[in-house]
Amino acid sequence: MKINDIKRVHKISKQDMDSMIQEENLNNDTGLEFYDLSHEWGLGQPCWPYFEDVKIERLHGMSKSGVLTQRITTVMHSGTHIDAPAHVVEGTPFMDQMPLPRFFGKGVVVSIPKKKWEVITAEDLENATPAIQEGDIVIINTGWHHTYADSSEYYHYGPGLYKEAGEWLAKKKVKMVGIDVQALDHPLGTAIGPHGPGPLIPHLEQEYKEHTGGRAIIDDFPDWEPCHRALLSNGICGIENVGGELDKVTGKRCTIAAFPWRWKGGDGCIVRLVAMIDRSGSFRIESGESE
């Protein structure tokens, strides 16, 4: 059954729908393979520790109106989303001011497995395969997307990028960076730790001392969101909470797209992150000729 046949079906299971979508992604008239690197989004959405829950209300339903119309209340930094430079660095571009080519292009999905509280280093990035090149959209798979949930495991104890890695990526002049954890920065370099309005989770200080044999969080993470600042101050947008079919394209070079809303003054945006592979090399973007 194709997606176009859905209109003839009154009810369909989620499993059948997912199978149809997968088939349509791989067998479409473009000849391209599409891979969704976004987590599902909706009610019960995992949220960063100081954000309110997502609210979804039905203004019209089928039984009442014969149509479905929904109203959503959410922060834009929810689920798989993109940060504009203005999110962290004052005086830099908002979402609508970023040039469209920044959200599309050649890219690489690299595997850098990490465990609880481990830090992604510049050496990790330098040694990643395939090699990260100037102008790449870089997507990092730590394996942590498998723990994505409204849980302390995902938000408090994950690994992450920090100052050294952020500066390496900025110096490499990559186009955009995505990662499968709660933020561009290690959780202990955010307000989850002792930074900005934090610590949001005070008991992590004692846990970290026990984990490291006595070091304080501030000893190892002295700066507040330095990876955010290194990337965003150089016009490199960052995508957080990458997931979906990430494992299927890890270790591959792909074409990647992640277009946000044209939101005036936007600090970020929920986004559909997509990797594309053209095995035949036969696809072409139209030349713009008119008949």
Coordinates of C-alpha atoms in Angstrom, one line a residue:
M1 CA 0.0 0.0 0.0
K2 CA 1.3 3.5 -0.9
I3 CA 0.8 6.7 1.0
N4 CA -1.6 7.9 -1.7
D5 CA -3.9 5.0 -0.9
I6 CA -4.3 6.1 2.8
K7 CA -7.3 8.2 1.8
R8 CA -9.2 4.9 1.0
V9 CA -8.4 3.5 4.5
H10 CA -10.4 4.7 7.5
K11 CA -8.1 3.3 10.1
I12 CA -4.4 2.2 10.0
S13 CA -2.0 1.0 12.6
K14 CA 1.1 3.0 13.5
Q15 CA 3.2 0.0 12.5
D16 CA 1.6 -0.2 9.1
M17 CA 2.0 3.6 8.6
D18 CA 5.7 3.5 9.6
S19 CA 6.3 0.6 7.1
M20 CA 4.6 2.5 4.3
I21 CA 6.6 5.6 5.0
Q22 CA 9.8 3.6 5.0
E23 CA 8.9 2.0 1.7
E24 CA 8.0 5.4 0.2
N25 CA 11.3 6.9 1.4
L26 CA 13.3 4.2 -0.4
N27 CA 11.1 3.8 -3.5
N28 CA 10.2 7.2 -4.7
D29 CA 10.3 9.0 -8.0
T30 CA 13.5 10.9 -7.2
G31 CA 15.6 7.8 -6.9
L32 CA 17.0 9.2 -3.6
E33 CA 17.0 7.5 -0.3
F34 CA 15.6 9.6 2.5
Y35 CA 16.5 9.1 6.2
D36 CA 14.6 11.0 9.0
L37 CA 17.1 12.0 11.7
S38 CA 14.4 13.5 13.9
H39 CA 12.7 12.2 17.0
E40 CA 8.9 11.9 17.0
W41 CA 7.3 15.0 18.5
G42 CA 4.0 15.4 20.3
L43 CA 2.2 15.1 23.6
G44 CA 4.4 13.8 26.4
Q45 CA 7.4 15.3 24.6
P46 CA 10.6 15.1 26.6
C47 CA 11.5 18.6 27.7
W48 CA 14.6 20.3 28.9
P49 CA 14.5 20.7 32.7
Y50 CA 13.3 24.3 32.9
F51 CA 10.8 24.2 30.0
E52 CA 7.0 23.8 30.4
D53 CA 5.3 20.8 28.8
V54 CA 4.1 20.9 25.2
K55 CA 0.4 21.6 25.0
I56 CA -1.8 20.4 22.1
E57 CA -5.5 21.2 22.0
R58 CA -8.1 20.2 19.4
L59 CA -10.0 23.2 18.4
H60 CA -12.0 21.1 15.9
G61 CA -12.4 17.3 15.8
M62 CA -14.0 15.0 13.4
S63 CA -17.0 14.2 15.5
K64 CA -17.7 17.9 16.1
S65 CA -16.7 19.6 13.0
G66 CA -15.7 17.1 10.3
V67 CA -12.2 18.5 10.3
L68 CA -9.2 18.3 12.6
T69 CA -7.6 21.6 13.7
Q70 CA -5.1 21.7 16.5
R71 CA -3.4 24.5 18.5
I72 CA 0.1 24.0 19.9
T73 CA 1.9 25.8 22.7
T74 CA 5.6 25.0 22.9
V75 CA 9.1 26.4 23.2
M76 CA 10.9 26.1 19.9
H77 CA 13.8 24.3 21.7
S78 CA 11.8 21.1 21.9
G79 CA 12.6 17.7 20.4
T80 CA 14.9 17.8 17.4
H81 CA 15.5 21.5 16.9
I82 CA 17.9 24.0 15.6
D83 CA 19.6 26.9 17.5
A84 CA 20.0 30.3 15.8
P85 CA 23.1 32.3 16.7
A86 CA 20.9 34.8 18.6
H87 CA 19.8 32.1 21.0
V88 CA 23.1 32.5 22.9
V89 CA 25.2 35.2 21.3
E90 CA 23.8 38.7 21.5
G91 CA 23.9 40.7 18.3
T92 CA 24.1 37.7 16.0
P93 CA 21.5 36.6 13.4
F94 CA 18.0 35.3 14.3
M95 CA 16.5 32.3 12.5
D96 CA 15.0 34.3 9.7
Q97 CA 18.3 36.1 9.0
M98 CA 20.3 33.0 8.4
P99 CA 21.0 32.3 4.6
L100 CA 19.1 29.3 3.3
P101 CA 22.2 27.6 2.0
R102 CA 23.3 27.2 5.6
F103 CA 20.6 24.6 6.1
F104 CA 21.4 22.4 3.1
G105 CA 24.5 20.7 1.7
K106 CA 27.0 18.0 1.8
G107 CA 27.6 16.4 5.1
V108 CA 28.9 13.5 7.2
V109 CA 27.5 11.4 10.0
V110 CA 30.3 10.3 12.3
S111 CA 30.3 7.7 15.2
I112 CA 31.8 9.0 18.4
P113 CA 30.5 6.6 21.1
K114 CA 30.5 8.1 24.6
K115 CA 29.4 7.0 28.0
K116 CA 28.1 8.9 31.1
W117 CA 29.5 12.4 31.3
E118 CA 32.3 11.7 28.8
V119 CA 33.4 14.7 26.7
I120 CA 33.8 14.7 22.9
T121 CA 37.3 16.0 22.2
A122 CA 39.0 17.7 19.3
E123 CA 41.0 14.5 18.8
D124 CA 37.8 12.5 18.5
L125 CA 36.6 14.8 15.8
E126 CA 40.0 14.8 14.0
N127 CA 40.0 11.0 13.9
A128 CA 36.4 10.6 13.0
T129 CA 35.5 8.7 9.8
P130 CA 34.6 9.6 7.2
A131 CA 36.8 12.7 7.7
I132 CA 35.1 16.0 8.6
Q133 CA 35.8 18.5 5.8
E134 CA 35.5 22.2 5.5
G135 CA 31.9 23.2 4.6
D136 CA 30.4 19.9 5.9
I137 CA 27.2 19.6 7.8
V138 CA 28.4 17.4 10.7
I139 CA 26.1 15.0 12.5
I140 CA 27.5 13.2 15.6
N141 CA 26.2 9.9 16.8
T142 CA 27.3 9.2 20.4
G143 CA 24.7 6.4 20.8
W144 CA 22.9 8.5 23.4
H145 CA 19.8 8.9 21.2
H146 CA 18.8 5.4 22.2
T147 CA 18.1 6.8 25.7
Y148 CA 16.0 9.7 24.5
A149 CA 13.2 10.1 27.1
D150 CA 11.8 12.3 29.8
S151 CA 14.5 10.9 32.1
S152 CA 17.5 11.9 34.2
E153 CA 19.6 9.5 32.3
Y154 CA 19.2 11.4 29.0
Y155 CA 19.2 15.0 30.4
H156 CA 21.6 14.8 33.4
Y157 CA 24.1 12.1 32.7
G158 CA 24.8 12.3 28.9
P159 CA 28.0 13.0 27.2
G160 CA 28.6 16.1 25.0
L161 CA 30.7 18.6 23.2
Y162 CA 32.5 21.3 25.1
K163 CA 34.9 24.2 24.5
E164 CA 37.7 22.3 22.7
A165 CA 35.4 20.5 20.3
G166 CA 33.4 23.7 19.6
E167 CA 36.5 25.6 18.7
W168 CA 37.8 22.8 16.5
L169 CA 34.6 22.7 14.5
A170 CA 34.5 26.5 14.2
K171 CA 38.1 26.5 13.0
K172 CA 37.3 23.7 10.5
K173 CA 34.6 26.1 9.1
V174 CA 31.8 23.5 9.1
K175 CA 28.4 24.6 7.9
M176 CA 26.2 23.2 10.7
V177 CA 26.5 20.7 13.6
G178 CA 24.0 18.2 15.0
I179 CA 24.3 15.9 17.9
D180 CA 22.1 13.2 19.5
V181 CA 22.2 14.6 23.0
Q182 CA 20.3 17.2 25.0
A183 CA 22.3 20.2 23.9
L184 CA 25.3 21.3 21.9
D185 CA 27.1 21.5 25.2
H186 CA 27.8 18.9 27.8
P187 CA 25.0 18.9 30.4
L188 CA 27.4 20.0 33.1
G189 CA 28.4 23.0 31.0
T190 CA 24.8 24.2 30.9
A191 CA 22.3 25.4 33.6
I192 CA 21.9 21.7 34.5
G193 CA 25.3 22.3 36.2
P194 CA 26.4 25.4 38.1
H195 CA 26.0 27.9 35.2
G196 CA 23.7 30.8 34.4
P197 CA 20.4 30.2 36.2
G198 CA 21.7 26.8 37.5
P199 CA 22.3 24.5 39.0
L200 CA 19.0 23.2 38.0
I201 CA 19.9 19.8 39.5
P202 CA 21.9 20.5 42.6
H203 CA 22.5 16.9 43.7
L204 CA 24.7 16.4 40.6
E205 CA 27.6 18.2 42.3
Q206 CA 28.0 15.5 45.0
E207 CA 27.5 12.8 42.4
Y208 CA 30.2 14.3 40.2
K209 CA 32.7 14.4 43.1
E210 CA 32.0 10.8 43.8
H211 CA 32.3 9.9 40.1
T212 CA 35.7 11.7 39.7
G213 CA 37.3 11.1 43.1
G214 CA 36.7 14.6 44.4
R215 CA 36.7 17.1 41.6
A216 CA 34.0 19.7 41.5
I217 CA 31.9 20.2 38.3
I218 CA 33.3 23.8 37.9
D219 CA 36.9 22.4 37.9
D220 CA 36.2 20.4 34.7
F221 CA 33.4 22.6 33.2
P222 CA 34.4 26.2 34.1
D223 CA 32.6 27.8 31.2
W224 CA 28.9 28.2 30.4
E225 CA 28.0 26.7 27.1
P226 CA 31.3 27.4 25.3
C227 CA 30.5 25.1 22.4
H228 CA 27.3 27.0 21.7
R229 CA 29.3 30.2 21.8
A230 CA 32.2 28.9 19.6
L231 CA 29.7 27.7 16.9
L232 CA 27.0 30.3 17.0
S233 CA 29.3 33.3 17.1
N234 CA 30.7 32.0 13.8
G235 CA 27.3 31.6 12.2
I236 CA 27.3 27.8 12.6
C237 CA 23.8 26.7 13.7
G238 CA 23.5 23.7 15.9
I239 CA 20.9 20.9 16.0
E240 CA 20.1 19.2 19.3
N241 CA 18.3 15.9 20.1
V242 CA 19.2 14.2 16.8
G243 CA 17.7 10.7 16.5
G244 CA 15.3 8.7 14.3
E245 CA 17.2 6.7 11.6
L246 CA 20.6 8.1 12.7
D247 CA 22.2 4.7 12.9
K248 CA 21.3 3.8 9.3
V249 CA 23.5 6.6 7.9
T250 CA 26.3 6.7 10.5
G251 CA 29.7 6.4 8.9
K252 CA 28.4 7.7 5.6
R253 CA 28.7 10.9 3.6
C254 CA 25.2 12.3 2.8
T255 CA 23.3 15.3 1.6
I256 CA 21.6 16.9 4.6
A257 CA 18.7 19.3 4.9
A258 CA 17.1 21.0 8.0
F259 CA 15.0 24.0 7.1
P260 CA 13.5 26.0 10.0
W261 CA 10.5 28.3 9.9
R262 CA 11.0 31.8 8.5
W263 CA 10.3 33.1 12.0
K264 CA 11.0 36.8 12.5
G265 CA 13.3 37.2 15.5
G266 CA 13.3 33.5 16.1
D267 CA 15.9 32.1 18.5
G268 CA 15.5 28.5 17.3
C269 CA 13.0 26.2 15.6
I270 CA 11.7 22.6 15.8
V271 CA 13.1 21.0 12.6
R272 CA 12.8 17.9 10.4
L273 CA 16.4 16.8 9.9
V274 CA 16.8 14.7 6.8
A275 CA 19.8 12.8 5.3
M276 CA 19.7 11.9 1.6
I277 CA 21.8 9.4 -0.4
D278 CA 21.9 9.2 -4.2
R279 CA 23.4 5.8 -5.0
S280 CA 22.9 6.1 -8.7
G281 CA 24.2 9.6 -9.0
S282 CA 21.4 10.3 -11.5
F283 CA 19.3 12.9 -9.6
R284 CA 19.7 16.5 -10.5
I285 CA 18.2 19.7 -9.2
E286 CA 16.3 21.6 -12.0
S287 CA 18.3 24.2 -13.9
G288 CA 15.6 26.9 -13.8
E289 CA 14.9 26.8 -17.5
S290 CA 11.5 28.0 -18.6
E291 CA 9.7 26.4 -21.5

